[in-house]
Amino acid sequence: MILVQAEKIAKCVEQGWWGHQTLWDLFEIQRRERPDAEAVVDAFNRKDFMDGAPRRLSWVQLGLEVDCFCRLLIDEGLERDDVVLVQLPNCVEQHVVYLACARLGLIITPVPVQYREHELSQIMRTSGARSVVTCARIGRGANAHRAAAFFDEWLRLAHPGTRLLAWGPDLPAGLRDIGPALAVPLSPGDLARVEQRAADAGVTANDVFSLCWTSGTEAAPKAVPRSHNEWLALLPGVVEVAELRPHIRILNPFPMINMAGLATAFCTALRLGATIVQHHPFNLEVFLQQIRDEAIDYTVAPPAVLNMLLQNEALLSGIDFKRLRRIGSGSAPLSEWMVSTFAERYGVQIINYFGSNEGASLGGGALDMPDPRQRALYFPRAGAARRGVQTRLVDLDTERDITAPGLAGELRYDGPTVFSGYFNAPELTAKAFDAQGFYKSGDLFEIAGDQGQFYRYVGRSKDLVIRGGVNISSEEIEGLLQACPGVKEVAVIGVPCETLGERVCACVAPAPGHVITLEVLTDYLRSQRIAVYKLPEHLM
């Protein structure tokens, strides 16, 4: 496992950016001080995407399930620093798994529910996961049966000791049913065993908590390790920028698999003692009903959704905007009209976020940028610095710093939020940082504002398609399609989309005598068992 460098730890602790509390420590505070307050709530339409009735757990109830899940993990033979692959929709159970792993020093590697054999085999190979946690059904897919079939074949060949655990009915042979294991009350001896194992693990805030997966220009996904401290260092960029108060209610529509879901929902809730109301998959009608029914104080939504709501304002009827005063957005440019209209008509400040799993993070809120129109276009340069993050704008041709407005360059980051390197990938890690130790984001910005006080996003230097805020590697899809019968040459690009930002487009030169259609390409890619969201939707 990649360890956080001792020099970085010393600097971040000395500057006060990092502390000694782990994510589990924060949970213990909430369980002790607010035992009966709601901690996590399932979406009311849970039965549409997962077995079991929707549940609402208080902090003490959540803690009891975590205790029992810790017992199960110990019984399954998992040890400190073992990797646990988690493929679950947004649900109460995610919190149980993540907290148990944080307590015992296990490392979660959460993956999108859309991932199939193609992606999972890459992740299993890279991470060496010792356990897989999933559920019987995700949407209409018999997820546990598919997982059992895949993992049975994969694990017999590569990782025969890996344990398969799942929630839900009618599980196939080879999967441990989590439900009955958690239903058995914890005896005093069990609790003592769990507490002793946690004490023996001796988890510190500088230990790695997660491996999250990100796509770059490379064909295979890259694993980003993040410690407890690296996660918690992101929170000022969420809590302070959005002016979030303790004990609020947060509606979380983003998958809890990367920065958007883990930082905004999971980690923020532990810090603030907030209630997380889960949402999955994104359904506008359900989303708006949850805002009305659950007394939501804060949520996040893609720019296209916020634009649509203002174009159909009847959809906003019944929402209490005296509570919902802040909404986060990002992953695509914001409309000046949208940000200013929400502020003027409803008193709602739209928070502009920009970030990556590697810890590159910018945020524009009403405190730093009271002018909504400016907030739609720019990010404050000083805001990141106040949170310990240093940035450089670099000319890619000369590697010199850009200090004058209007010149595009790559924005690079250093500081307490930035990761230490990709897991088991020293060559990729070396290419990810410059000679001064700054992470090379691949995102192009320019200095803007009458005093040079802002950054403005202008594009990307990396070959990516960003569909609905998710990075898709053009190289990965090109590599697969190059083997498709009848394809002579192929390039994959992003085409603009008002709803998702971009969609995948395949530009194909067919081999002589062949006719290539979009259906031919997608059928071939489906046979390679890739995630559906990566399929081309346009052909040129």
Coordinates of N, CA, C and O in Angstrom, one line a residue, residues 28 68 107 128 166 233 311 373 453:
E28 N -17.7 8.0 16.3 CA -17.9 7.7 17.7 C -18.4 9.0 18.5 O -19.2 8.9 19.4
C68 N -21.8 -5.3 14.4 CA -22.1 -6.7 13.9 C -21.4 -6.9 12.6 O -20.9 -8.1 12.3
I107 N -9.3 -1.4 3.8 CA -9.4 -0.4 2.8 C -10.5 -0.6 1.8 O -10.6 -1.7 1.2
G128 N -6.0 -6.4 -5.8 CA -5.8 -7.6 -4.9 C -6.8 -7.7 -3.8 O -6.5 -8.1 -2.7
A166 N -22.9 -10.6 0.5 CA -24.0 -9.9 -0.2 C -25.2 -9.8 0.7 O -25.5 -10.6 1.6
A233 N -9.3 16.7 4.9 CA -8.7 18.0 4.4 C -9.6 18.7 3.3 O -9.5 19.9 3.1
Q311 N -36.5 26.5 -15.9 CA -37.3 26.6 -17.2 C -38.6 26.0 -17.0 O -39.5 26.1 -17.8
R373 N -23.2 36.0 -10.9 CA -22.7 35.8 -12.3 C -21.2 35.5 -12.3 O -20.7 34.7 -13.1
Q453 N -7.9 38.1 -9.7 CA -8.2 37.3 -8.5 C -9.0 36.0 -8.8 O -9.3 35.3 -7.8

